Coordinates of C-alpha atoms in Angstrom, one line a residue:
X1 CA -4.6 12.5 -10.9
X2 CA -7.4 14.2 -9.5
X3 CA -7.6 18.1 -9.3
X4 CA -9.1 20.3 -6.6
X5 CA -9.5 23.9 -7.6
X6 CA -10.2 25.8 -4.4
X7 CA -10.3 29.4 -3.0
X8 CA -10.6 27.8 0.5
X9 CA -7.1 26.2 1.4
X10 CA -8.4 25.3 5.0
X11 CA -11.0 23.1 3.4
X12 CA -9.0 21.5 0.5
X13 CA -6.8 20.0 3.0
X14 CA -9.6 17.7 4.0
X15 CA -10.4 16.9 0.3
X16 CA -7.0 16.3 -0.6
X17 CA -6.6 13.7 2.2
X18 CA -9.9 12.0 1.1
X19 CA -8.8 12.0 -2.6
X20 CA -5.3 10.5 -2.0
X21 CA -6.9 7.4 -0.8
X22 CA -8.0 6.5 -4.3
X23 CA -5.5 8.7 -6.5
X24 CA -2.8 11.2 -6.8
X25 CA -3.8 14.8 -6.0
X26 CA -3.1 18.3 -7.2
X27 CA -4.3 21.2 -5.2
X28 CA -5.0 24.5 -7.3
X29 CA -5.7 27.6 -5.5
X30 CA -7.2 30.4 -7.7
X31 CA -5.2 33.2 -6.8
X32 CA -1.8 31.7 -7.6
X33 CA -0.4 30.8 -11.0
X34 CA -0.2 27.2 -11.6
X35 CA -0.1 24.3 -14.4
X36 CA -1.3 20.9 -14.5
X37 CA 1.3 18.2 -13.6
X38 CA -0.2 15.3 -15.3
X39 CA -3.1 13.9 -17.0
X40 CA -6.4 14.4 -15.1
X41 CA -9.0 12.0 -14.3
X42 CA -11.4 14.0 -12.6
X43 CA -11.8 17.7 -10.8
X44 CA -13.4 18.9 -7.6
X45 CA -14.3 22.7 -7.8
X46 CA -14.6 24.3 -4.4
X47 CA -14.8 28.0 -5.2
X48 CA -17.1 30.9 -5.0
X49 CA -18.1 31.6 -8.5
X50 CA -18.9 35.2 -7.9
X51 CA -15.3 36.0 -7.4
X52 CA -13.6 37.1 -10.7
X53 CA -10.3 35.4 -10.1
X54 CA -12.6 32.1 -9.6
X55 CA -14.2 32.5 -12.8
X56 CA -11.1 33.3 -14.6
X57 CA -9.4 30.3 -13.2
X58 CA -12.2 28.2 -14.3
X59 CA -12.6 29.6 -17.7
X60 CA -8.6 28.7 -18.5
X61 CA -9.0 25.3 -16.7
X62 CA -12.0 24.3 -19.0
X63 CA -9.9 25.5 -22.3
X64 CA -7.0 23.2 -20.9
X65 CA -9.1 20.3 -20.2
X66 CA -11.0 20.1 -23.5
X67 CA -9.2 17.3 -24.9
X68 CA -9.5 15.0 -21.9
X69 CA -13.0 15.8 -20.8
X70 CA -12.9 14.7 -17.2
X71 CA -15.9 14.7 -15.1
X72 CA -16.1 18.0 -13.0
X73 CA -17.9 18.0 -9.6
X74 CA -18.7 21.2 -8.3
X75 CA -19.5 22.0 -4.7
X76 CA -22.0 24.8 -4.5
X77 CA -22.9 27.0 -1.7
X78 CA -26.7 27.1 -3.2
X79 CA -28.4 24.3 -4.9
X80 CA -30.9 26.9 -6.7
X81 CA -31.6 26.3 -10.3
X82 CA -29.5 29.4 -11.1
X83 CA -26.5 28.3 -9.3
X84 CA -26.8 24.8 -10.9
X85 CA -26.9 26.5 -14.2
X86 CA -23.8 28.7 -13.6
X87 CA -21.7 25.5 -12.5
X88 CA -22.8 23.8 -15.6
X89 CA -21.6 26.7 -17.6
X90 CA -18.2 25.7 -16.4
X91 CA -18.4 22.3 -17.3
X92 CA -20.0 20.6 -14.2
X93 CA -20.8 17.0 -14.7
X94 CA -22.5 17.1 -11.2
X95 CA -23.0 19.5 -8.0
X96 CA -23.0 18.6 -4.4
X97 CA -23.7 21.2 -1.6
X98 CA -20.8 23.1 -0.3
X99 CA -20.2 21.2 3.0
X100 CA -20.7 17.6 1.9
X101 CA -18.2 15.4 3.9
X102 CA -15.1 15.1 1.8
X103 CA -15.0 11.1 1.4
X104 CA -18.5 11.4 0.2
X105 CA -17.5 14.0 -2.3
X106 CA -14.6 11.8 -3.4
X107 CA -17.1 8.7 -3.7
X108 CA -19.4 10.7 -6.0
X109 CA -16.6 11.7 -8.2
X110 CA -15.2 8.2 -8.3
X111 CA -18.6 6.9 -9.6
X112 CA -18.4 9.2 -12.5
X113 CA -14.6 8.3 -13.3
X114 CA -14.9 4.6 -12.7
X115 CA -18.9 3.8 -12.8
X116 CA -18.0 -0.1 -12.8
X117 CA -15.6 0.0 -9.5
X118 CA -16.3 0.9 -6.0
X119 CA -14.1 3.2 -3.9
X120 CA -13.1 0.2 -2.0
X121 CA -11.6 -1.2 -5.1
X122 CA -9.8 2.2 -5.7
X123 CA -8.3 2.3 -2.5
X124 CA -6.8 -1.1 -2.7
X125 CA -5.6 -0.7 -6.1
X126 CA -4.0 2.6 -5.2
X127 CA -2.3 0.8 -2.2
X128 CA -0.9 -1.9 -4.2
X129 CA 0.4 0.8 -7.1
X130 CA 1.8 3.0 -4.6
X131 CA 3.3 0.3 -2.8
X132 CA 4.7 -1.4 -5.9
X133 CA 6.2 2.0 -6.9
X134 CA 8.0 2.1 -3.4
X135 CA 9.4 -1.5 -3.6
X136 CA 10.8 -0.7 -7.2
X137 CA 12.5 2.4 -5.9
X138 CA 13.8 1.0 -2.9
X139 CA 15.2 -2.2 -4.3
X140 CA 16.9 0.0 -7.2
X141 CA 18.9 2.2 -4.6
X142 CA 19.5 -0.9 -2.1
X143 CA 21.4 -2.5 -4.9
X144 CA 23.6 0.3 -4.5
X145 CA 23.8 -0.2 -0.7
X146 CA 21.3 2.1 0.7
X147 CA 17.7 2.8 1.3
X148 CA 15.8 6.2 1.5
X149 CA 13.8 5.4 4.9
X150 CA 12.1 8.7 4.9
X151 CA 10.5 7.6 1.5
X152 CA 9.3 4.4 3.0
X153 CA 7.9 5.9 6.1
X154 CA 5.9 8.4 3.6
X155 CA 4.4 5.7 1.6
X156 CA 2.8 3.5 4.5
X157 CA -0.7 5.1 4.6
X158 CA -1.6 3.3 1.1
X159 CA -1.1 -0.1 2.2
X160 CA -2.8 0.3 5.7
X161 CA -5.7 2.0 4.3
X162 CA -6.0 -0.8 1.6
X163 CA -6.1 -3.6 4.0
X164 CA -8.6 -1.7 6.5
X165 CA -10.9 -1.1 3.7
X166 CA -10.6 -4.0 1.5
X167 CA -9.2 -6.8 3.5
X168 CA -6.8 -9.4 2.2
X169 CA -9.0 -10.9 -0.6
X170 CA -9.1 -7.8 -2.7
X171 CA -5.5 -7.1 -1.7
X172 CA -4.4 -10.5 -3.1
X173 CA -6.3 -9.9 -6.3
X174 CA -4.4 -7.0 -7.0
X175 CA -0.9 -8.5 -5.7
X176 CA -1.3 -11.6 -8.0
X177 CA -0.9 -9.2 -11.0
X178 CA 3.0 -8.6 -9.9
X179 CA 5.3 -10.9 -12.1
X180 CA 8.3 -10.1 -10.1
X181 CA 8.4 -12.9 -7.3
X182 CA 10.2 -10.7 -4.8
X183 CA 7.9 -7.9 -5.2
X184 CA 4.6 -10.1 -5.0
X185 CA 6.1 -11.7 -1.8
X186 CA 6.8 -8.4 -0.3
X187 CA 3.4 -7.2 -0.9
X188 CA 2.0 -10.3 0.3
X189 CA 3.7 -10.2 3.4
X190 CA 3.1 -6.4 3.9
X191 CA -0.8 -7.4 3.6
X192 CA -0.8 -10.3 6.0
X193 CA 1.3 -8.3 8.7
X194 CA -1.0 -5.2 8.4
X195 CA -4.2 -7.5 8.5
X196 CA -2.6 -9.5 11.6
X197 CA -1.7 -6.2 13.2
X198 CA -5.3 -4.7 12.8
X199 CA -6.8 -8.1 14.0
X200 CA -4.6 -7.6 17.4
X201 CA -6.1 -4.2 17.7
X202 CA -2.7 -2.5 17.4
X203 CA -2.6 1.4 17.1
X204 CA -2.4 3.1 13.7
X205 CA 1.3 4.2 14.5
X206 CA 2.2 0.5 15.2
X207 CA 0.3 -0.7 12.1
X208 CA 2.4 1.6 10.2
X209 CA 5.6 0.4 11.8
X210 CA 4.7 -3.4 11.1
X211 CA 3.8 -2.3 7.6
X212 CA 7.4 -0.5 7.3
X213 CA 9.1 -3.9 8.7
X214 CA 7.2 -5.9 6.3
X215 CA 8.1 -3.9 3.3
X216 CA 11.8 -3.6 3.9
X217 CA 12.4 -7.0 5.5
X218 CA 13.6 -8.7 2.0
X219 CA 15.5 -5.6 0.8
X220 CA 18.7 -7.7 1.1
X221 CA 17.6 -9.6 -1.9
X222 CA 18.5 -6.3 -4.1
X223 CA 22.1 -7.7 -3.7
X224 CA 21.5 -11.4 -4.6
X225 CA 22.3 -12.2 -8.3
X226 CA 19.0 -12.4 -10.4
X227 CA 19.7 -15.9 -11.7
X228 CA 19.3 -17.2 -8.2
X229 CA 16.5 -14.6 -7.0
X230 CA 14.4 -15.6 -10.1
X231 CA 15.3 -19.3 -10.7
X232 CA 12.4 -21.1 -11.9
X233 CA 13.0 -24.3 -9.7
X234 CA 14.4 -25.4 -6.1
X235 CA 17.7 -23.9 -5.2
X236 CA 20.9 -26.1 -4.9
X237 CA 22.8 -26.1 -1.6
X238 CA 25.2 -23.4 -2.7
X239 CA 22.5 -21.4 -4.2
X240 CA 20.4 -21.7 -1.0
X241 CA 23.6 -20.6 1.2
X242 CA 24.1 -17.5 -0.9
X243 CA 20.3 -16.7 -0.8
X244 CA 20.3 -17.0 2.8
X245 CA 22.7 -14.0 3.2
X246 CA 19.9 -11.9 2.0
X247 CA 19.0 -11.2 5.7
X248 CA 22.4 -9.9 6.9
X249 CA 22.7 -8.0 3.6
X250 CA 19.4 -6.4 4.2
X251 CA 20.8 -5.3 7.7
X252 CA 23.9 -3.9 6.2
X253 CA 21.8 -1.7 3.9
X254 CA 19.3 -0.6 6.3
X255 CA 22.3 0.3 8.8
X256 CA 24.2 2.2 6.1
X257 CA 21.0 4.2 5.2
X258 CA 21.6 6.1 8.5
X259 CA 18.1 6.7 9.7
X260 CA 16.5 3.3 10.3
X261 CA 14.5 2.5 13.2
X262 CA 16.2 -0.3 15.4
X263 CA 13.1 -2.5 15.1
X264 CA 13.3 -2.5 11.4
X265 CA 16.7 -3.5 11.6
X266 CA 16.4 -6.1 13.9
X267 CA 13.2 -7.5 11.8
X268 CA 15.3 -7.5 8.7
X269 CA 18.2 -9.3 10.1
X270 CA 16.2 -11.7 12.2
X271 CA 12.8 -12.6 10.2
X272 CA 14.2 -16.3 9.7
X273 CA 15.3 -16.7 13.2
X274 CA 13.4 -19.7 14.9
X275 CA 12.5 -20.2 18.8
X276 CA 14.3 -23.4 18.9
X277 CA 17.8 -21.8 17.7
X278 CA 17.5 -23.5 14.2
X279 CA 17.2 -20.2 12.2
X280 CA 19.8 -17.8 10.5
X281 CA 21.9 -16.0 10.4
X282 CA 22.5 -15.7 14.2
X283 CA 20.7 -18.7 15.4
X284 CA 19.1 -16.8 18.0
X285 CA 16.5 -18.5 20.4
X286 CA 13.4 -17.9 22.5
X287 CA 13.5 -14.6 24.5
X288 CA 16.2 -13.0 22.3
X289 CA 13.6 -13.0 19.4
X290 CA 11.7 -9.8 19.9
X291 CA 7.7 -9.8 19.4
X292 CA 7.6 -7.7 16.0
X293 CA 10.2 -10.5 14.7
X294 CA 8.0 -13.4 16.0
X295 CA 5.0 -11.6 14.2
X296 CA 6.5 -10.8 10.8
X297 CA 8.3 -14.5 10.7
X298 CA 4.7 -16.1 11.0
X299 CA 3.4 -13.9 8.2
X300 CA 6.7 -14.4 5.8
X301 CA 6.3 -18.1 6.1
X302 CA 2.5 -17.9 5.3
X303 CA 3.5 -15.9 2.4
X304 CA 5.9 -18.4 1.1
X305 CA 3.4 -21.1 1.2
X306 CA 0.7 -19.4 -0.3
X307 CA 2.3 -17.5 -3.0
X308 CA 2.5 -18.7 -6.7
X309 CA 5.7 -20.0 -8.1
X310 CA 6.2 -21.6 -11.3
X311 CA 7.8 -24.7 -9.5
X312 CA 5.5 -25.1 -6.8
X313 CA 1.6 -25.5 -6.4
X314 CA 0.5 -22.8 -3.7
X315 CA -1.1 -24.4 -0.3
X316 CA -4.7 -23.9 0.4
X317 CA -5.5 -22.2 3.6
X318 CA -6.0 -25.3 5.7
X319 CA -2.8 -26.7 4.7
X320 CA -0.9 -23.5 5.3
X321 CA -2.3 -23.1 8.7
X322 CA -1.6 -26.7 9.5
X323 CA 2.1 -26.2 8.6
X324 CA 2.3 -23.2 10.7
X325 CA 0.5 -24.9 13.7
X326 CA 3.1 -28.0 13.2
X327 CA 5.9 -25.3 13.9
X328 CA 5.4 -25.5 17.4
X329 CA 8.5 -24.8 19.1
X330 CA 10.0 -22.9 16.4
X331 CA 7.3 -20.3 16.1
X332 CA 5.0 -18.9 19.0
X333 CA 2.0 -21.0 19.4
X334 CA -0.1 -18.2 20.7
X335 CA 0.9 -15.8 17.8
X336 CA 0.1 -18.8 15.4
X337 CA -3.4 -19.3 16.9
X338 CA -3.9 -15.4 16.8
X339 CA -2.9 -15.3 13.3
X340 CA -5.2 -18.2 12.4
X341 CA -8.1 -16.4 13.9
X342 CA -7.2 -13.1 12.0
X343 CA -7.2 -14.7 8.6
X344 CA -10.0 -17.0 9.1
X345 CA -12.2 -13.5 9.5
X346 CA -10.8 -12.7 6.1
X347 CA -13.4 -14.0 3.6
X348 CA -11.6 -17.3 1.8
X349 CA -8.3 -15.1 1.4
X350 CA -6.0 -17.9 1.3
X351 CA -8.0 -19.7 -1.1
X352 CA -7.5 -17.0 -3.7
X353 CA -3.9 -18.1 -3.9
X354 CA -4.8 -21.4 -5.4
X355 CA -7.5 -20.0 -7.8

């Protein structure tokens, strides 16, 4: 957690937004009683030191943090030697001018906390950690029959930011650290879907919607027996039939949640439908399959091709694209072509799967 100590709540909002791209954030207002909510990685101090309550707050804080010794970055009105000495007396590791752009402030603090990592690395890792935490909570509640969609909607910024800032290559580096195959698949589909959405020039709101649909599309697997879900080999006919119920199960779970967007419902139920009517569970075809479903289906199939499983070798980029192109008639050819261009712009991303 990064702590922002402030006597300017109006300015702290922009600092909080910048911090939350890389870490959890707690805002502390000097005139209010407060306590630490967790371990502190670093501190940003945005106060007027001439105010008695600010000095009292910082004195208390330095005592509380003595055992942790996190870096402390001060924003100062003056860069005079006396002002810098006063900041250092309260534990300042570094100082920046008061109106430094918030992202630059966070970047400076990040270099003090993680000297061997870039801000982009932190944004990507934060995105994967937050999204993994969401999936854990979502699948746990889905097993009981419902999902908190407000929680899902509130957790979309990290994955969209991670792909925008770091691209698929860095996202994959973090995704492969997940041992759970279902979580790994959902993270991979989310990354591919957001990258594709961004390449198509979708608005940020539409990118968020597609990220949401990607994260919930396999929620029905929460009700598939673990011995089938995690089987270290190819499923037999009966097991495959049971596995294929996950799309309809997911639809039922989201519908029971009570506040799910109709598009998310449709994507969850129909992401295995094919344009030629050969898919499941409802054998939809052609114009009955909406664009968001078509888009996510391509990303879902690509993820299945490149992901690492104990019983198969992941496909390299060229082969994965050849398979997608070869599914003409089942997948929308124009979208497949656009997808190929989108992922080709991501430096060697698919080949990271087989590294």
